[in-house]
Short mmCIF file of C-alpha atoms in Angstrom, two decimals:
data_model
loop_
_atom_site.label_atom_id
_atom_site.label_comp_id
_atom_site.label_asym_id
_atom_site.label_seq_id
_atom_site.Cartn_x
_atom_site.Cartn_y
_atom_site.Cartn_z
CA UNK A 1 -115.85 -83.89 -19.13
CA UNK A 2 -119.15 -82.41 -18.62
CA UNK A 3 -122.38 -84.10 -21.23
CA UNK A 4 -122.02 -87.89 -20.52
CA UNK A 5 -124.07 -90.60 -22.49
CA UNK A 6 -124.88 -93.76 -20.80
CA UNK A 7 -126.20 -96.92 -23.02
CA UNK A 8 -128.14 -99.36 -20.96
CA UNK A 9 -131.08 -98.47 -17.96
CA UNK A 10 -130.84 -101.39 -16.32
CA UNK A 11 -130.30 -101.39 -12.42
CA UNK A 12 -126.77 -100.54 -12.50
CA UNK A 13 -126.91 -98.17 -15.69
CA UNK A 14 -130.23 -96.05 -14.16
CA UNK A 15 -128.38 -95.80 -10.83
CA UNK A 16 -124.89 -95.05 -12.63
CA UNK A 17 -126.87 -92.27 -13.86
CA UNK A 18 -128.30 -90.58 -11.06
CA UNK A 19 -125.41 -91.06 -9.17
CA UNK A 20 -123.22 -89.16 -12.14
CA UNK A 21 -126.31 -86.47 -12.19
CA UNK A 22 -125.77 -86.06 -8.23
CA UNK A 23 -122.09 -85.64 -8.95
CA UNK A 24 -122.61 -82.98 -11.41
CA UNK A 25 -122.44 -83.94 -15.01
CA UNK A 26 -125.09 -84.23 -17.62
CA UNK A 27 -126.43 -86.88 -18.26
CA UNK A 28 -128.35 -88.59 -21.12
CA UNK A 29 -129.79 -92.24 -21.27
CA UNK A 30 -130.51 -94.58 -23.77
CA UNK A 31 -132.03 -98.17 -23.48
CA UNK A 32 -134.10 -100.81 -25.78
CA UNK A 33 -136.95 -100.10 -23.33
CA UNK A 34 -138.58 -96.82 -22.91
CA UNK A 35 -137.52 -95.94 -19.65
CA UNK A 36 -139.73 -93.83 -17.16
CA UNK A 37 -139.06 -92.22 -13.80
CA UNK A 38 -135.58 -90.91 -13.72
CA UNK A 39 -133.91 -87.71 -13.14
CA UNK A 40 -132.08 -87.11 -16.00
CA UNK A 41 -133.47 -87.29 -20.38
CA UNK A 42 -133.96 -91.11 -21.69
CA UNK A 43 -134.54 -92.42 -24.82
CA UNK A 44 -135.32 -95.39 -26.85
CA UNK A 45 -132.12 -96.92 -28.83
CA UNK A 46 -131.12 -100.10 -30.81
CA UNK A 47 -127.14 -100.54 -29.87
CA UNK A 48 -126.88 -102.71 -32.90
CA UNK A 49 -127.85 -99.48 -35.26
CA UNK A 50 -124.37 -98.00 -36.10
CA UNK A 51 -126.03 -94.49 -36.99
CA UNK A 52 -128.12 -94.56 -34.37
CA UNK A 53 -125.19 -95.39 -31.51
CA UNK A 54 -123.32 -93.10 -33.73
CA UNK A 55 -126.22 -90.34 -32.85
CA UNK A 56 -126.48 -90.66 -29.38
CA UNK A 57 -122.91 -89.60 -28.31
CA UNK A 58 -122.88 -86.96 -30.54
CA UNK A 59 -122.16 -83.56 -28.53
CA UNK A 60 -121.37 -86.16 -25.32
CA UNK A 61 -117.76 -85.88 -23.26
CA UNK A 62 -117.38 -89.45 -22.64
CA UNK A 63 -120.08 -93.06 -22.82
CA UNK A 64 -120.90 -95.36 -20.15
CA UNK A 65 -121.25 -98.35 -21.74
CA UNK A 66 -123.80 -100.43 -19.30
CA UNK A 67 -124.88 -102.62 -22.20
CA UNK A 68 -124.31 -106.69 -22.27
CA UNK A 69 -120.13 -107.50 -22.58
CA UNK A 70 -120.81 -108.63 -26.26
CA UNK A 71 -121.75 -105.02 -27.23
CA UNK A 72 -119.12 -103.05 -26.01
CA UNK A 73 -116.70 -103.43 -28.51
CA UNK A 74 -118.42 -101.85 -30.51
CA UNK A 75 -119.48 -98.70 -28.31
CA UNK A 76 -115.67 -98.52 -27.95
CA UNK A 77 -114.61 -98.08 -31.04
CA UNK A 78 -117.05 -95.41 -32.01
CA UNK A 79 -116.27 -93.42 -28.69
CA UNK A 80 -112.60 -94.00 -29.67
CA UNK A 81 -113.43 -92.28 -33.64
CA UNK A 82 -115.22 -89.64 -31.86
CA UNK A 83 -112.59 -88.54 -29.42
CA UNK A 84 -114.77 -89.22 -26.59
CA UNK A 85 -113.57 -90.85 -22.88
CA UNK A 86 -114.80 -94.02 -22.68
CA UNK A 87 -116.41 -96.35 -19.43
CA UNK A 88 -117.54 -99.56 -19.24
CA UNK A 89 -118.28 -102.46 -16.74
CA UNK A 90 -117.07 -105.87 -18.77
CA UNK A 91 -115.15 -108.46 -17.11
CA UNK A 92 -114.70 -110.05 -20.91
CA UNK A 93 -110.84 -110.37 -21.47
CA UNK A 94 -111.15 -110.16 -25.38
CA UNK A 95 -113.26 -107.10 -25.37
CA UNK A 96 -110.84 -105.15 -22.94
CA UNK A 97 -108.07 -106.46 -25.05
CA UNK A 98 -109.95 -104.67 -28.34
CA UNK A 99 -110.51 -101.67 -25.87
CA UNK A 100 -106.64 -101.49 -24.94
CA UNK A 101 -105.22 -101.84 -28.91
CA UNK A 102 -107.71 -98.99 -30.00
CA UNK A 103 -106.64 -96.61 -26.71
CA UNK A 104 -103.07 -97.10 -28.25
CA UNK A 105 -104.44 -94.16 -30.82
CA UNK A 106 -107.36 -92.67 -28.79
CA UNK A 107 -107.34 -88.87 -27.70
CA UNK A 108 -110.17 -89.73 -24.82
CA UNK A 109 -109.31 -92.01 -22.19
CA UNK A 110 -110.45 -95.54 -23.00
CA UNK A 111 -111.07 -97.23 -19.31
CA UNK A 112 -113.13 -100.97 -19.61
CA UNK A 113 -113.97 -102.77 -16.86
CA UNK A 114 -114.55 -100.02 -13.53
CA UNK A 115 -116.85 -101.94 -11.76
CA UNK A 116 -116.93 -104.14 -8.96
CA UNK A 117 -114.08 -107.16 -10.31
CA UNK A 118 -112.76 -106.33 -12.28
CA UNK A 119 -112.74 -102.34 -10.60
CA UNK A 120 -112.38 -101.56 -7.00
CA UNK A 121 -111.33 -105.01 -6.22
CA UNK A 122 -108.12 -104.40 -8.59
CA UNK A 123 -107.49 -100.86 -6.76
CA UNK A 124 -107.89 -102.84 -3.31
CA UNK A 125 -105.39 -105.38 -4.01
CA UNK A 126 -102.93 -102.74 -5.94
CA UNK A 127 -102.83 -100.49 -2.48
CA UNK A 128 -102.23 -103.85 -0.17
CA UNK A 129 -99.62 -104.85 -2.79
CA UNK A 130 -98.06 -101.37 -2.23
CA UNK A 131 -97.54 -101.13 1.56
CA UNK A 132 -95.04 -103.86 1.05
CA UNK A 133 -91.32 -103.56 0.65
CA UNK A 134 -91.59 -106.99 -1.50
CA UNK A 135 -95.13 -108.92 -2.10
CA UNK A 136 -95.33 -113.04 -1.99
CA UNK A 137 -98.90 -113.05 -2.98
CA UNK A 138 -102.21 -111.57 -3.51
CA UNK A 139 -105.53 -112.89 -3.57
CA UNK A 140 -108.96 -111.09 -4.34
CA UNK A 141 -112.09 -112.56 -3.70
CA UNK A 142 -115.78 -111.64 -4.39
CA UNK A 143 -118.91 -112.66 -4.45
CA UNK A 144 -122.70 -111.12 -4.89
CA UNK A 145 -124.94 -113.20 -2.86
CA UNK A 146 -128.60 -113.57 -1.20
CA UNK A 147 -128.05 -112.98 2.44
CA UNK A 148 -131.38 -115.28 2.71
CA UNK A 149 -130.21 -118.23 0.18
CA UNK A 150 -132.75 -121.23 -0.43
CA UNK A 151 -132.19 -124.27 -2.14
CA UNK A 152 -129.22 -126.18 -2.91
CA UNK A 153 -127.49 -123.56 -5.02
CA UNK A 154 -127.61 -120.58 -3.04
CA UNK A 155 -128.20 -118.27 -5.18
CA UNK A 156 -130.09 -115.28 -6.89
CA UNK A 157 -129.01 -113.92 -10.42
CA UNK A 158 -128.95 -110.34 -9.56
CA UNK A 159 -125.72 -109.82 -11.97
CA UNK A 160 -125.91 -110.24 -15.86
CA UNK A 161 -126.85 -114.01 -17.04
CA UNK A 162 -124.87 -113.59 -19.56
CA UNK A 163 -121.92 -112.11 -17.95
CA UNK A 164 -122.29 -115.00 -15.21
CA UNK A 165 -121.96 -117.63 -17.33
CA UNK A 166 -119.14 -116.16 -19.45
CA UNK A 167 -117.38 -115.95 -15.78
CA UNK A 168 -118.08 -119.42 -15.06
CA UNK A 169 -116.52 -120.79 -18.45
CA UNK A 170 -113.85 -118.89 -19.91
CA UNK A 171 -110.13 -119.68 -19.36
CA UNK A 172 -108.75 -117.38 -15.91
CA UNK A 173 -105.13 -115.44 -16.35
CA UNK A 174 -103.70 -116.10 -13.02
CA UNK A 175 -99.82 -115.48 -11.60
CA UNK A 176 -98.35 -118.69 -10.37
CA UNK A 177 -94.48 -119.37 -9.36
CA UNK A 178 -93.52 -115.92 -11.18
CA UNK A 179 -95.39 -117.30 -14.50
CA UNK A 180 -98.68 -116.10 -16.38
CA UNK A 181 -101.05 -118.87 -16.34
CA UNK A 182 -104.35 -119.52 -17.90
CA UNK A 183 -106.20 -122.15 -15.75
CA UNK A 184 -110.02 -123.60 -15.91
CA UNK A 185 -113.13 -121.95 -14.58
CA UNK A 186 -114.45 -123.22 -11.16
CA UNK A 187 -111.27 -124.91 -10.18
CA UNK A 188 -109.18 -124.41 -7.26
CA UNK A 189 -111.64 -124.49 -4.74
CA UNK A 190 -111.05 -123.27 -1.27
CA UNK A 191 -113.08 -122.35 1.91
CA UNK A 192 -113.15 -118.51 3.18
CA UNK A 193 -115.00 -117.70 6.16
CA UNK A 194 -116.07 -114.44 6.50
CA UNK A 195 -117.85 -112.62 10.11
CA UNK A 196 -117.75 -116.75 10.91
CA UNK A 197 -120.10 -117.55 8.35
CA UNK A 198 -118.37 -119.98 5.92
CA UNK A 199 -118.39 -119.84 2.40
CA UNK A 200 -116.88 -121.70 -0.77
CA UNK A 201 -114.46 -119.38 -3.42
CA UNK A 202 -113.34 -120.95 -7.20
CA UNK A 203 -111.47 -119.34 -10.40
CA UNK A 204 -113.69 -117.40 -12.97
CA UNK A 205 -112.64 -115.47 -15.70
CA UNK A 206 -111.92 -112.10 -15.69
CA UNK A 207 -111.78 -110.63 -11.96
CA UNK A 208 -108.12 -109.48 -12.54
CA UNK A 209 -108.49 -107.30 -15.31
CA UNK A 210 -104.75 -106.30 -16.43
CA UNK A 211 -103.29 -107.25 -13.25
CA UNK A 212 -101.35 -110.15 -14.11
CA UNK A 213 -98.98 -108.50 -16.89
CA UNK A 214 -98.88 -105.32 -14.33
CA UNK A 215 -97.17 -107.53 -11.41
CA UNK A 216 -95.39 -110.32 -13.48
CA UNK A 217 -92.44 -109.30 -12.17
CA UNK A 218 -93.18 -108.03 -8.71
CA UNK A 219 -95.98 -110.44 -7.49
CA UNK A 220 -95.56 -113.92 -7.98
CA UNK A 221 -98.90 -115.45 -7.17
CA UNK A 222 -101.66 -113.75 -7.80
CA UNK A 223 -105.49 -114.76 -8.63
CA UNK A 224 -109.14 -114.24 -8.29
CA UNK A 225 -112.10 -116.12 -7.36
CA UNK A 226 -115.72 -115.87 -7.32
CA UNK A 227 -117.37 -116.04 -3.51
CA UNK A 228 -120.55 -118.34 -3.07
CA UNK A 229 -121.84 -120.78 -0.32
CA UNK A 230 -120.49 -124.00 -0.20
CA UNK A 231 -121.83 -126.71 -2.59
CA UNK A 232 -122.84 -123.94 -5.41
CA UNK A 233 -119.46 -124.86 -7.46
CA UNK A 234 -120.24 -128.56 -7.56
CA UNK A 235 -123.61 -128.06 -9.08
CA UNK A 236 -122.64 -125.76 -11.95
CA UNK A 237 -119.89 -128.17 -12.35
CA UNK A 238 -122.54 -130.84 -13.32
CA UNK A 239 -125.08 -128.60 -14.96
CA UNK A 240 -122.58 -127.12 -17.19
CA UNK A 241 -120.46 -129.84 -18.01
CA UNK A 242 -121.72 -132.99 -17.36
CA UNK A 243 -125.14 -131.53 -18.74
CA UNK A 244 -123.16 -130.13 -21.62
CA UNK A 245 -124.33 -126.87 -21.08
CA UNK A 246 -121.61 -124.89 -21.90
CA UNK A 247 -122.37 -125.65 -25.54
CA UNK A 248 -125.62 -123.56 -25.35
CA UNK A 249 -124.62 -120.46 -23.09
CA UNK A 250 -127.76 -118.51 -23.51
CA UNK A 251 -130.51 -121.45 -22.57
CA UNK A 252 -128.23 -121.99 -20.13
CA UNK A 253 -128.17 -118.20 -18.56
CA UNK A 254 -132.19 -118.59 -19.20
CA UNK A 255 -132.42 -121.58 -17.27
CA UNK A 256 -130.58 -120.09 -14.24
CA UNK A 257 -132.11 -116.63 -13.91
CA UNK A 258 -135.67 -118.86 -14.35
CA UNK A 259 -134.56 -120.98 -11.55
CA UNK A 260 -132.93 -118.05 -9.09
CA UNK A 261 -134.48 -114.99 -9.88
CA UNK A 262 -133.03 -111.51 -8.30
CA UNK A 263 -133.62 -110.71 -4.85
CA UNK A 264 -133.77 -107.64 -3.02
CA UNK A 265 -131.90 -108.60 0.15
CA UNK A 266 -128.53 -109.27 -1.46
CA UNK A 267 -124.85 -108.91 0.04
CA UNK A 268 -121.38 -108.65 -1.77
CA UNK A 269 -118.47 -109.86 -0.15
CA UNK A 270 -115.16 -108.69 -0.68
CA UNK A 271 -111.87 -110.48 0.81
CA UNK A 272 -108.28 -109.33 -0.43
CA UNK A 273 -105.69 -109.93 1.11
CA UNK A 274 -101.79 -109.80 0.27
CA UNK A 275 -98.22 -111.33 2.12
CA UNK A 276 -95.05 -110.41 2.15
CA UNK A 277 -91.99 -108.35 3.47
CA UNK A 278 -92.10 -104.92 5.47
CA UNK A 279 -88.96 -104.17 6.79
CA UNK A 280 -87.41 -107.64 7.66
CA UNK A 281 -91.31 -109.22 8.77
CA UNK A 282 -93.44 -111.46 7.18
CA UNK A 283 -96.90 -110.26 6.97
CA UNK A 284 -100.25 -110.50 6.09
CA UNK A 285 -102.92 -107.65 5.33
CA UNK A 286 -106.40 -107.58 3.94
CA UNK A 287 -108.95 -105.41 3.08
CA UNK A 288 -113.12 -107.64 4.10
CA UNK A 289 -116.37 -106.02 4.08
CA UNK A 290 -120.02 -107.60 3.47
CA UNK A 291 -121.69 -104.94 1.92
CA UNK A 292 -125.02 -104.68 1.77
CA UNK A 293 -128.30 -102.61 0.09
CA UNK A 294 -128.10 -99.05 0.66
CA UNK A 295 -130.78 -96.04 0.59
CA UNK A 296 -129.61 -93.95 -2.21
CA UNK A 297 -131.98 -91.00 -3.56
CA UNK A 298 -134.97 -92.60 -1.48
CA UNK A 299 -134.95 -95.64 -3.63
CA UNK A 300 -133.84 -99.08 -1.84
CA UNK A 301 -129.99 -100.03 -3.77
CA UNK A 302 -129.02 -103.61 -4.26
CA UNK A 303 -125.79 -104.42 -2.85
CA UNK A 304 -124.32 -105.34 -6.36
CA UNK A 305 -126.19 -102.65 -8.05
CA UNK A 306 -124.44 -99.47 -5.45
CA UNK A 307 -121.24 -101.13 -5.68
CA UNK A 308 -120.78 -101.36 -8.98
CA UNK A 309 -122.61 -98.00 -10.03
CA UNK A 310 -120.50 -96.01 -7.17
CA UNK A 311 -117.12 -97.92 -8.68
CA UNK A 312 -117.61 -96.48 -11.87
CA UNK A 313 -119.20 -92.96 -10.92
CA UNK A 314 -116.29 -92.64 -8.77
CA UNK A 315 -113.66 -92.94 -11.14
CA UNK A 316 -115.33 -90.84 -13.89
CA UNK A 317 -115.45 -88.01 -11.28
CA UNK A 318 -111.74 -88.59 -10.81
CA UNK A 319 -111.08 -88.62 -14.92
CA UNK A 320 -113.18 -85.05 -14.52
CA UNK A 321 -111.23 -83.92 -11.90
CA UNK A 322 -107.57 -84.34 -13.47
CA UNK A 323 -106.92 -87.19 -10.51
CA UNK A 324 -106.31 -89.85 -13.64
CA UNK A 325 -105.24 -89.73 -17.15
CA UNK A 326 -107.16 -87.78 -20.07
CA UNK A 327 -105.61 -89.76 -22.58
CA UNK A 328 -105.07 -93.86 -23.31
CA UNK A 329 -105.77 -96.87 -21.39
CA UNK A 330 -106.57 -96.70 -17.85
CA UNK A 331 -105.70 -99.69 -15.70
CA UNK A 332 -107.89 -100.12 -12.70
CA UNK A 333 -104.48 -100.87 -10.27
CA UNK A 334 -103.41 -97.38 -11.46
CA UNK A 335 -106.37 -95.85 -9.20
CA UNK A 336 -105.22 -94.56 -6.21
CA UNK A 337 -107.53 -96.51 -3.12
CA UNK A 338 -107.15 -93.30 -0.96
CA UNK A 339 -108.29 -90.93 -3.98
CA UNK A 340 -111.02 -93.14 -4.91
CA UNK A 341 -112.27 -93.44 -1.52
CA UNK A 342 -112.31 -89.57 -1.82
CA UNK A 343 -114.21 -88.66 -4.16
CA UNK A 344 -118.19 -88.13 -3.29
CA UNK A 345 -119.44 -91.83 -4.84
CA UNK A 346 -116.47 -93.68 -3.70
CA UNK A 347 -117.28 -92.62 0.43
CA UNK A 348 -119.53 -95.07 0.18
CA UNK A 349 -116.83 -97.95 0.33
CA UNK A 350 -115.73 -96.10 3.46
CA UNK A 351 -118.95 -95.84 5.34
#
């Protein structure tokens, strides 16, 4: 896996770029914008032409697919007639479970959602699950935040509207009592403090990736929230539902990223944590850092921008290096931490 294409220039998709070039593959870019300025060939491209997607991963190992969750599925299934390894970010449930029934056949590796939840948060919680001799319960938490928040929600859009809002109102696969459960958006709310400060976390959809069927059997409660400061839940609560704005999700993404554009001084939060038996002792470990921007190739680095471009950069050099599979589905709790953490983008989660 040498000549990699990656479909979308955005923040994360330019950065996933460089920090592939760094790592030593070839790279090629595409994006609806001509893009200027980085080190590695960029072109113009319309994902919605089939010949022209076709074209661009012509002669290409593997795609990074850093386009919008809706598109993927597409990109997918061309990679998978091609015979090409296949990357993407999505935390869309349906699109991964297209991805998976098409990897049943593939002869790349198909391997959706490798960013930051679903991605690294899913390896985190699969190593604390594994230093126990039996595991009660695990919990992952994140959150991409302002560190300088104004107003009353607290917030700056520096993810995906789109993928936000799909987050915020899609049905969340949890583990509850032993049992698979699918249980409402922005429910469950609970208070996590983290370096003192205190902060709010609620269900979204699609942090856990394929976690739940992995540990039916194993881990009886298991979830994921979303991290944000207290009070933020409440309001898109009322904006989406009593305002009925879940019936129009893109005004309503437009409306939000209007109201709370990105910021530069941004920090994710992770919290994971997981109980149960070692030896004959109940315990509890967890895995918390507040992560923030980051100097990368003399350009300034968002927090959610390096996390999520390093997450998947990391595992593609892994899926080069014959750490992972070559073939089929990869499931992010499959990913060893300590390999990950290894490899020259994933030191950065260690530093």
């Amino acid at each position: 896996m040498q000549n990699v294409t990656v479909l979308g220039l955005g923040k994360v998709g330019a950065l996933a770029g460089e920090l592939l070039g760094e790592a030593g593959f070839t790279v090629t870019g595409y994006d609806a914008h001509p893009i200027e300025g980085l080190p590695f060939s960029t072109h113009t491209l319309d994902a919605a032409d089939g010949a022209a997607l076709t074209a661009t991963m012509q002669g290409a190992d593997a795609v990074l697919s850093c386009l919008p969750f809706h598109a993927n599925q597409a990109v997918a299934t061309e990679a998978h007639r091609l015979g090409l390894h296949y990357f993407d970010l999505t935390e869309d449930v349906p699109t991964t479970t297209a991805i998976r029934a098409l990897a049943e056949t593939s002869k790349g590796l198909l391997a959706p959602q490798c960013g930051l939840a679903p991605g690294f948060v899913g390896i985190v919680g699969a190593d604390l699950i594994s230093q126990f001799d039996t595991c009660r319960s695990c919990r992952m938490r994140v959150g991409a935040l302002p560190q300088n928040p104004t107003g009353l929600m607290g917030y700056s859009f520096n993810w995906s509207p789109e993928g936000v809002v799909n987050e915020y109102l899609n049905d969340c696969e949890v583990l509850e009592d032993g049992q698979v459960k699918w249980v409402s958006p922005m429910e469950w709310v609970e208070k996590i403090v983290i370096n003192g400060l205190e902060l709010e976390a609620f269900t979204t959809s699609g942090g856990l990736g394929t976690m739940c069927e992995t540990y039916a059997d194993r881990v009886p409660n298991m979830d994921y929230k979303t991290i944000r400061y207290p009070g933020h839940v409440a309001l898109m609560n009322f904006f989406f539902h009593e305002l009925l704005m879940r019936e129009r999700r893109q005004q309503a993404g437009e409306i939000l990223v209007n109201a709370k554009p990105p910021v530069s001084a941004d920090v994710v939060y992770v919290h994971v944590s997981a109980e149960g038996v070692i030896g004959d002792r109940l315990e509890r470990r967890e895995f918390v850092r507040a992560l923030k921007p980051k100097q990368i190739a003399g350009k300034h680095r968002t927090a959610i921008a390096w996390t999520t471009a390093t997450s998947v950069a990391a595992v593609m050099e892994m899926v080069r290096d014959g750490t992972l599979p070559q073939q089929g589905f990869l499931k992010q709790e499959d990913i060893p931490l300590a390999a990950f953490l290894a490899t020259q983008n994933g030191a950065r989660y260690a530093g």
